[in-house]
Coordinates of C-alpha atoms in Angstrom, one line a residue:
X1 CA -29.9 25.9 28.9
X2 CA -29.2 22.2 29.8
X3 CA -25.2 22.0 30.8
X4 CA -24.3 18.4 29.5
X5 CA -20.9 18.8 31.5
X6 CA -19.9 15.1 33.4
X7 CA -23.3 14.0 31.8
X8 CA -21.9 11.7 28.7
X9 CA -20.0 9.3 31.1
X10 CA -23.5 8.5 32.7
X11 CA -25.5 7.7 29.8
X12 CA -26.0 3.9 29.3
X13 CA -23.4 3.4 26.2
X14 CA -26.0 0.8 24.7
X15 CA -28.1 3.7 22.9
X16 CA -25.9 5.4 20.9
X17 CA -22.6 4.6 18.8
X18 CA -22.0 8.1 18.4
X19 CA -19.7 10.3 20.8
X20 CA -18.6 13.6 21.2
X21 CA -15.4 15.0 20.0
X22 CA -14.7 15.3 16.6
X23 CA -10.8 16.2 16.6
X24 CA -8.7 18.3 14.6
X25 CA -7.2 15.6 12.6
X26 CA -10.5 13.9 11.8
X27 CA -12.3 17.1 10.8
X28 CA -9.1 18.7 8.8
X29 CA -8.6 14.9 6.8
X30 CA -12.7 15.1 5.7
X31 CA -12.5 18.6 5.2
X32 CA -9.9 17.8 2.5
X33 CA -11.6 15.1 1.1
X34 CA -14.7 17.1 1.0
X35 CA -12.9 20.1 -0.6
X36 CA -11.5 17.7 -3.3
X37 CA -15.3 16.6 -4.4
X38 CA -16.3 20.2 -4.4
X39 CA -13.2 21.2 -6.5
X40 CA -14.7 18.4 -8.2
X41 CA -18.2 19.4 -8.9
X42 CA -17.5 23.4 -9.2
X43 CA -16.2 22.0 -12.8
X44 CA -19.5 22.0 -14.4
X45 CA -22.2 22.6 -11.9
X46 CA -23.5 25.1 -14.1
X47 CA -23.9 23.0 -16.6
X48 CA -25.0 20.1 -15.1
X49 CA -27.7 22.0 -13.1
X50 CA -29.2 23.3 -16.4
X51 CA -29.5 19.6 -17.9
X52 CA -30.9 18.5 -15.2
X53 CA -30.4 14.9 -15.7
X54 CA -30.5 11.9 -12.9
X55 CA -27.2 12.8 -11.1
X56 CA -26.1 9.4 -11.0
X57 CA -22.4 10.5 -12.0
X58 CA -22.3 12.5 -8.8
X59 CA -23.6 10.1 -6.6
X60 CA -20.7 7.5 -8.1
X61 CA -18.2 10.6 -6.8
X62 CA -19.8 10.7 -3.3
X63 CA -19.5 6.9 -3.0
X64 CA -15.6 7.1 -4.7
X65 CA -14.9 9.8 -2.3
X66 CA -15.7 7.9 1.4
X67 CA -18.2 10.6 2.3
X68 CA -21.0 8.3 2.4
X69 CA -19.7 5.9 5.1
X70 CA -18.2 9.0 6.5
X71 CA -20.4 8.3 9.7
X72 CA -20.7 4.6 9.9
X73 CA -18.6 3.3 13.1
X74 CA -15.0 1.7 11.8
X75 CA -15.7 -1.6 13.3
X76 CA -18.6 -2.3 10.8
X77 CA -16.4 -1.0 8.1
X78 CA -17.3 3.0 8.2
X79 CA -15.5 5.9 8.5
X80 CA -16.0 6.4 12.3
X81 CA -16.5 10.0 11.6
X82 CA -18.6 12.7 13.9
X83 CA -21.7 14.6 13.2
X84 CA -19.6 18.0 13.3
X85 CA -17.1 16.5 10.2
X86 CA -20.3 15.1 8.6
X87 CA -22.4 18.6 8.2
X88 CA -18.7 20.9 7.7
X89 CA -18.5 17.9 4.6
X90 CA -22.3 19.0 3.5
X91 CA -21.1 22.4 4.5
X92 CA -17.8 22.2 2.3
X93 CA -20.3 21.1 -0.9
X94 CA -22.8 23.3 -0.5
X95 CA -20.1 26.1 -1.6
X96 CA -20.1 24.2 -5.6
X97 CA -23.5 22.2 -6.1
X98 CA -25.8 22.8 -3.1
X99 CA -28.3 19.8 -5.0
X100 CA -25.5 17.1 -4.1
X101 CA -24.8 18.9 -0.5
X102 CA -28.8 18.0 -0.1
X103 CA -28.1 14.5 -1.6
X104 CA -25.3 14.0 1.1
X105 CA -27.0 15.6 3.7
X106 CA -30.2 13.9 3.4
X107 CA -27.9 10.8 3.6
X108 CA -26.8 11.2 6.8
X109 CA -30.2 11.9 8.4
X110 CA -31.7 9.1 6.5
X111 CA -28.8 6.3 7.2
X112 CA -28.7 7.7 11.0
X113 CA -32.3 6.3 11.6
X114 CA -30.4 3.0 12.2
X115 CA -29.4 4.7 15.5
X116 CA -32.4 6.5 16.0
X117 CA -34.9 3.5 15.3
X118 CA -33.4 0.5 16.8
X119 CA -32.3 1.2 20.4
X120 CA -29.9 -2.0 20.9
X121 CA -26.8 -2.0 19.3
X122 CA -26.8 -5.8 18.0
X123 CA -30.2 -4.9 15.7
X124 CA -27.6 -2.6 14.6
X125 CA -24.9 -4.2 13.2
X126 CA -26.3 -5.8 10.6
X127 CA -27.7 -2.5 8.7
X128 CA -24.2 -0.9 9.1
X129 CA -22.2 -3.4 7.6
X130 CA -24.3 -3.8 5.0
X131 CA -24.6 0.2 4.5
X132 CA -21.0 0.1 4.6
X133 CA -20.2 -3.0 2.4
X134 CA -22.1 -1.8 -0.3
X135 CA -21.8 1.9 0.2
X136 CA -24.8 2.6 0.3
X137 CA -27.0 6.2 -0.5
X138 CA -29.6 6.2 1.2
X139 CA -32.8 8.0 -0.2
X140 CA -35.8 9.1 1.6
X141 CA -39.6 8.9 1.2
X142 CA -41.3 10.4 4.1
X143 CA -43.1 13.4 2.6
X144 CA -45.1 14.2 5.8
X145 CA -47.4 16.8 3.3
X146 CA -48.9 14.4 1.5
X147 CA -51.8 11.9 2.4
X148 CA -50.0 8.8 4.1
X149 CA -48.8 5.6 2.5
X150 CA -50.9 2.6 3.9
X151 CA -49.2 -0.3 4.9
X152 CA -51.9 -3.8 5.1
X153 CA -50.3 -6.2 7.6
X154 CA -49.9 -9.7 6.6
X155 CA -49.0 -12.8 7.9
X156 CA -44.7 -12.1 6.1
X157 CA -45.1 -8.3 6.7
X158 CA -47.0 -5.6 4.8
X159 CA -48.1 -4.7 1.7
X160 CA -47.5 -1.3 0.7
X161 CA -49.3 1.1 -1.7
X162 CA -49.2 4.8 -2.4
X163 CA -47.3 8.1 -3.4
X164 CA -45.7 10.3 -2.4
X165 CA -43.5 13.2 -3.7
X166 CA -40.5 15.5 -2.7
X167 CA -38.5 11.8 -2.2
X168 CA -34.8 13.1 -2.2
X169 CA -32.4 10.7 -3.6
X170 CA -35.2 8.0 -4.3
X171 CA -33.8 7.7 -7.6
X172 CA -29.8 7.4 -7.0
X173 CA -30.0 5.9 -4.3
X174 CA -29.4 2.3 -3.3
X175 CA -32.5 2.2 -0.4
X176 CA -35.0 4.1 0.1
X177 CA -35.8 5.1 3.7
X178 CA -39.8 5.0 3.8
X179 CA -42.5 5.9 6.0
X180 CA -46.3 4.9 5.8
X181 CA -49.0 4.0 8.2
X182 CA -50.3 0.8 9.2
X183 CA -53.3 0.5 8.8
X184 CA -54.9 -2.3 11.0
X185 CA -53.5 -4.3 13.9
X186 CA -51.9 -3.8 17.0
X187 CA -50.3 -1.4 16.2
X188 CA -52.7 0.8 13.6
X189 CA -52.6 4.3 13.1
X190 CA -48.7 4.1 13.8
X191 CA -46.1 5.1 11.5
X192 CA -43.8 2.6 10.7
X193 CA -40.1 3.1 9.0
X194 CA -38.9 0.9 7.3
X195 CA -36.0 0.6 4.2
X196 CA -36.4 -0.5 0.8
X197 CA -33.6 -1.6 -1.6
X198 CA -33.7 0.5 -5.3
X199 CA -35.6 -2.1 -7.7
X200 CA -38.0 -3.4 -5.0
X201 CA -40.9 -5.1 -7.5
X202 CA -44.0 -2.5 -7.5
X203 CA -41.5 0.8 -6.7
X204 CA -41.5 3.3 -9.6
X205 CA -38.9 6.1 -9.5
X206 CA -41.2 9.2 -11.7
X207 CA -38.6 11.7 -12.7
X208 CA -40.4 14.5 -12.2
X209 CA -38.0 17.0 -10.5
X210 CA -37.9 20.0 -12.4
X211 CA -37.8 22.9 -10.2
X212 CA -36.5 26.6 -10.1
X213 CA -33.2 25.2 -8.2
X214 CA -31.4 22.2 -6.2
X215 CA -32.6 20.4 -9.7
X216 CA -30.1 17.8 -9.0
X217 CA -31.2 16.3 -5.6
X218 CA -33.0 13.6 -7.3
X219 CA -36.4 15.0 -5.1
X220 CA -38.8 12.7 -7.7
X221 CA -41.7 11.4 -6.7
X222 CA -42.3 8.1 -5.6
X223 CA -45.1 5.4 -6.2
X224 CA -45.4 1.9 -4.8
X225 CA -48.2 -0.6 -5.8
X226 CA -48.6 -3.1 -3.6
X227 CA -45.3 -3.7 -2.5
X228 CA -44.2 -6.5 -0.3
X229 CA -42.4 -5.1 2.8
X230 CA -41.0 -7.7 5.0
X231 CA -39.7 -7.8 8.7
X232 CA -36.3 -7.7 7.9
X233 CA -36.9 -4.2 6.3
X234 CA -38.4 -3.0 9.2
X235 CA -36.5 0.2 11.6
X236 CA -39.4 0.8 13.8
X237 CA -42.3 2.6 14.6
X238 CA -41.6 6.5 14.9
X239 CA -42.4 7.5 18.3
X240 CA -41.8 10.9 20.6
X241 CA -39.5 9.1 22.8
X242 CA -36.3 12.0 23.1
X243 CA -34.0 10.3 21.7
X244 CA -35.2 8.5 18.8
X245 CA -37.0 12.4 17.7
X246 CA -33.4 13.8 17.6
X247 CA -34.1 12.6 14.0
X248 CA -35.8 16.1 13.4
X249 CA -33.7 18.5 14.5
X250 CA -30.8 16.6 12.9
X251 CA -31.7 17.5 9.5
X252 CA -32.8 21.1 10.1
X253 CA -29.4 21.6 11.5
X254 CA -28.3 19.7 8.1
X255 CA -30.0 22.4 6.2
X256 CA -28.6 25.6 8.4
X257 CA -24.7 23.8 7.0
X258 CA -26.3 23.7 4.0
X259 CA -27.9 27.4 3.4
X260 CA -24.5 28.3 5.1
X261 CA -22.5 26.8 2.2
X262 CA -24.4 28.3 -0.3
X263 CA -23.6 31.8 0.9
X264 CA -19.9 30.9 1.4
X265 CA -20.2 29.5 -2.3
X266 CA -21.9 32.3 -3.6
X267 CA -19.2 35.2 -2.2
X268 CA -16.6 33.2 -3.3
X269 CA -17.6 33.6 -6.7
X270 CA -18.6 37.1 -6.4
X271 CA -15.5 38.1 -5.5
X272 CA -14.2 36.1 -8.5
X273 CA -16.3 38.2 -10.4
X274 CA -15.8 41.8 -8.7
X275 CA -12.4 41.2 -9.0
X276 CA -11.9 40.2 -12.6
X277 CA -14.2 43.5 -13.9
X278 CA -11.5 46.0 -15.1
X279 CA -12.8 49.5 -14.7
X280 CA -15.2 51.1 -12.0
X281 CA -18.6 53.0 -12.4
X282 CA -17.6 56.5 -13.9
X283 CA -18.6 58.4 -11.2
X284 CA -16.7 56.7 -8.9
X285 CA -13.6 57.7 -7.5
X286 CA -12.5 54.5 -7.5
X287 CA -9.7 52.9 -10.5
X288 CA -11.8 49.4 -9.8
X289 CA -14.7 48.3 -9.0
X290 CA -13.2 46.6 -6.0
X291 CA -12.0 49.5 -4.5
X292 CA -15.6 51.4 -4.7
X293 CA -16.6 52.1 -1.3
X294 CA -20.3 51.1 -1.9
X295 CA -18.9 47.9 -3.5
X296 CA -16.9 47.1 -0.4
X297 CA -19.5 48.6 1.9
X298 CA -22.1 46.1 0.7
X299 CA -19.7 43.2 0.6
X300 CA -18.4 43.7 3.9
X301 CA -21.8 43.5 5.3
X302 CA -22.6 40.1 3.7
X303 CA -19.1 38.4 4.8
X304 CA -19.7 39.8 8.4
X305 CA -23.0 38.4 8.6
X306 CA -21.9 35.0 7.0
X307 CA -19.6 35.1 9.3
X308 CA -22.6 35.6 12.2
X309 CA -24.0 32.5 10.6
X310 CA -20.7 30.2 10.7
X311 CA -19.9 30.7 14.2
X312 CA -23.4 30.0 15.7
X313 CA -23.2 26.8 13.0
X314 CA -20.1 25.5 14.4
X315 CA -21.8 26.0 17.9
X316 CA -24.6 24.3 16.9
X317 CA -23.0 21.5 15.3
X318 CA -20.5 20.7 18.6
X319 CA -23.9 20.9 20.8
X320 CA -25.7 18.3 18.8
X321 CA -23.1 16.2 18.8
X322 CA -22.8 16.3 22.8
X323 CA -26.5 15.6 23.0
X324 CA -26.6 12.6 20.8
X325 CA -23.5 11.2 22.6
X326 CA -25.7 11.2 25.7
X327 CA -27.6 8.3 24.5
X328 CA -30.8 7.8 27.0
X329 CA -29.9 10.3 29.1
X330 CA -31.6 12.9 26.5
X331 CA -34.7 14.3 28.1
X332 CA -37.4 16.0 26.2
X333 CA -36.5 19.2 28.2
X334 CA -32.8 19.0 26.2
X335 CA -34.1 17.7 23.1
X336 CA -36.3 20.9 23.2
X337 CA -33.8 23.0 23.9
X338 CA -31.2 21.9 21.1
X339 CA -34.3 22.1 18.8
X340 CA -34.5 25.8 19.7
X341 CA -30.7 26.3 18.9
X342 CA -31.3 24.7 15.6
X343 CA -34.0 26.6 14.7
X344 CA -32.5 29.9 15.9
X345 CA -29.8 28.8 13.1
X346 CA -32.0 27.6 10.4
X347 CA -34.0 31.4 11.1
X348 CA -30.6 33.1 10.5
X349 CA -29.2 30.9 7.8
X350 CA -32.2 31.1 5.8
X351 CA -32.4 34.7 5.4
X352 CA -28.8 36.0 5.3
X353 CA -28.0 33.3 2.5
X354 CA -31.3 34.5 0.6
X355 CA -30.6 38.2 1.2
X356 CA -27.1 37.3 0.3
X357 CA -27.7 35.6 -3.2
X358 CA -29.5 38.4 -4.3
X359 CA -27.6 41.3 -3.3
X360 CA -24.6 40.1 -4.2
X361 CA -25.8 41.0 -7.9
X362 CA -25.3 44.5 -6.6
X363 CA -22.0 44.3 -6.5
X364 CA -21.1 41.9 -9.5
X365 CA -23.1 44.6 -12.1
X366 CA -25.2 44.0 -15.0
X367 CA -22.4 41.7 -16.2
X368 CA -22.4 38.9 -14.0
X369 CA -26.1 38.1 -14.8
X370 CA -24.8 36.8 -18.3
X371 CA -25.5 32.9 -18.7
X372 CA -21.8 31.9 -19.0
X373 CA -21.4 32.5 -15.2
X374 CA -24.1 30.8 -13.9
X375 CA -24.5 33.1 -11.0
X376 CA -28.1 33.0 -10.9
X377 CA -27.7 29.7 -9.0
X378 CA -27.2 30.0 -5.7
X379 CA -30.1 32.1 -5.6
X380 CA -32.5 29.2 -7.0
X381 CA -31.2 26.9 -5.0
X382 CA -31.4 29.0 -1.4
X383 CA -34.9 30.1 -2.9
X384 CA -36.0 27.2 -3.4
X385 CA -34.7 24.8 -0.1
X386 CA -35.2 27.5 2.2
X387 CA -38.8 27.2 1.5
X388 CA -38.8 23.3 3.0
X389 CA -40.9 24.7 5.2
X390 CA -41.9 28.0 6.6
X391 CA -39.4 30.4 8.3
X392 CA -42.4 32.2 10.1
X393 CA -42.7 29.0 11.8
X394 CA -39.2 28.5 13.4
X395 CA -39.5 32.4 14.2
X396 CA -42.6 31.0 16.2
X397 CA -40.8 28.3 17.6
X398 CA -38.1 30.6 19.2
X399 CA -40.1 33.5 20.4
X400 CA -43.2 30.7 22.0
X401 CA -39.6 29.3 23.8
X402 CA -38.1 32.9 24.3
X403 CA -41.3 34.5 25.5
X404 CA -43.2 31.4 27.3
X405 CA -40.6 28.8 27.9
X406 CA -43.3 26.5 25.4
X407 CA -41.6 23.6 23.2
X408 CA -43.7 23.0 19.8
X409 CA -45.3 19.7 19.1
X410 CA -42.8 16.9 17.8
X411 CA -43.3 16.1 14.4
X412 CA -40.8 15.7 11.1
X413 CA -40.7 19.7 11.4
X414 CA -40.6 20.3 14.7

């Protein structure tokens, strides 16, 4: 592994506005403000997950809360906060609604392609204080499943036309990061991002999320008949270049926070349940059901290993922090190796929560599957993100490295 040690003060300071270090006082004042939304949402997240309705409500909340400028640098009106507080915020949300964790998550990612696209800081500015100003939620639409988006050149821009689904937060929120290909030019055959505001003429917002879980991430699909797209929207054409592909492994290490909060969320509220049941199994020794030793036996093993999973997070978390704070100085040899960490996590994170959602019905009894408690979701929701895209394949990724010292091919998954 790469040691970044007396490496940040080198990097040219014109790449990045991000820096290492989130402190105590930072991540403990986010935390609480994170915890206060959660508190928030735990309310009726049941409920609201079963009418599955447009959460714009919620999205109002994040806004309300600062969480969304959370990472926007304080001189163009943003929180100044650090990737570490922004993912133990997505982290802390996860544990009540893991659909608006995903909203806020996806955020980040999508909103830090202002960093990741434009390499000088004064093309910057302008995005952040807008972003900032307007507290903005920004939405995604860069499916890279389906069949591309075409984008014609003109002589103002493009014209854009095409569909595509799986858009998280297209419908709530106020831009819509998108990604399509041009299709003739100098530059044809590249994929160029590039950011729409919600309403742009020939956008329609198909609400058409209605999955087994995270029902509430606003994941609609999106169509756009020839659309204007001017220069001013424009980020940049996605490239390979280190630093500007950090994008990827930042939102897989967005979803390891995510799958983490989800089993925090879910043992919380099993041992809400254990707790409360009044009598034991009656051929237990036991007076409770929380003192039967195969009830404690099987909870123990799910803290402990949720416990596995938050330290190697919090690792994780510090370590991509360092790396982004080195600006140019990434190489592809330390991009590759923080994309390994990540996907060690999102292995580990993906399987413990899933194990974890479903065992923990073990231990709760027959009586904990009744509707009123709503238990069922952090099961749908971890069975239904974690399959973003395959496990097998991160197991790949990490044994090719382990085994053969190989790096997979960059691409949004990789």
């Amino acid at each position: 592994m790469t040691n970044l040690a007396g490496t940040a003060a080198s990097a040219p300071a014109t790449r990045t506005h991000w820096t290492r270090g989130a402190h105590g006082a930072q991540l403990a004042h986010w935390s609480a403000i994170a915890s206060q939304v959660a508190e928030t949402l735990a309310q009726d997240a049941v409920e609201r997950d079963r009418a599955n309705e447009i959460p714009y409500r919620e999205a109002r909340l994040l806004k309300a809360s600062g969480l969304v400028t959370l990472l926007i640098p304080e001189e163009f009106g943003g929180g100044g906060g650090h990737w570490a507080t922004a993912l133990a915020a997505v982290r802390i949300l996860a544990r009540a609604d893991a659909s608006i964790a995903q909203l806020l998550a996806y955020h980040y990612i999508n909103e830090a392609n202002i960093i990741f696209s434009l390499p000088d800081p004064s093309d910057r500015e302008r995005w952040f204080r807008a972003s900032a100003q307007g507290q903005w939620i920004w939405g995604d639409s860069v499916n890279p499943t389906d069949p591309d988006l075409t984008l014609v050149p003109t002589e103002t821009g493009y014209v854009l036309n095409g569909r595509k689904r799986y858009s998280t937060g297209s419908a709530v929120g106020d831009v819509l990061l998108v990604n399509a290909r041009i299709s003739a030019g100098p530059d044809e055959g590249g994929i160029l991002a590039f950011v729409l505001e919600n309403g742009r003429e020939g956008v329609t917002y198909i609400d058409d999320w209605d999955f087994l879980g995270q029902r509430l991430s606003s994941s609609n699909t999106v169509t756009y008949s020839d659309v204007a797209v001017s220069r001013d929207d424009v980020l940049g054409l996605l490239s390979e270049e280190p630093y500007s592909s950090l994008v990827t492994p930042g939102i897989q290490l967005a979803f390891g926070n995510l799958y983490l909060g989800i089993a925090e969320g879910a043992l919380a509220k099993g041992r809400e349940l254990i707790n409360a049941r009044p009598n034991a199994w009656f051929l237990s020794s036991a007076e409770k059901y929380r003192h039967d030793p195969f009830v404690q036996r099987l909870v123990g093993e799910l803290k402990a290993q949720t416990a596995g999973v938050a330290a190697l997070a919090e690792k994780v978390n510090r370590r991509f922090e360092d790396v982004l704070a080195l600006g140019d100085a990434v190489t592809a040899q330390l991009r590759g190796e923080l994309a390994i960490e990540i996907a060690e996590l999102k292995v580990i994170s993906s399987e413990v929560t899933t194990r974890l959602a479903h065992q923990i019905f073990e231990a709760t009894g027959t009586s904990s599957t009744a509707s009123k408690h709503g238990f069922d979701l952090y099961w749908r929701n971890i069975r239904t993100h974690s399959l973003h895209d395959p496990v097998d394949y991160k197991k790949l990724e990490v044994g090719a490295h382990f085994l053969n010292g190989e790096f997979q091919p960059i691409s949004l998954y990789t």
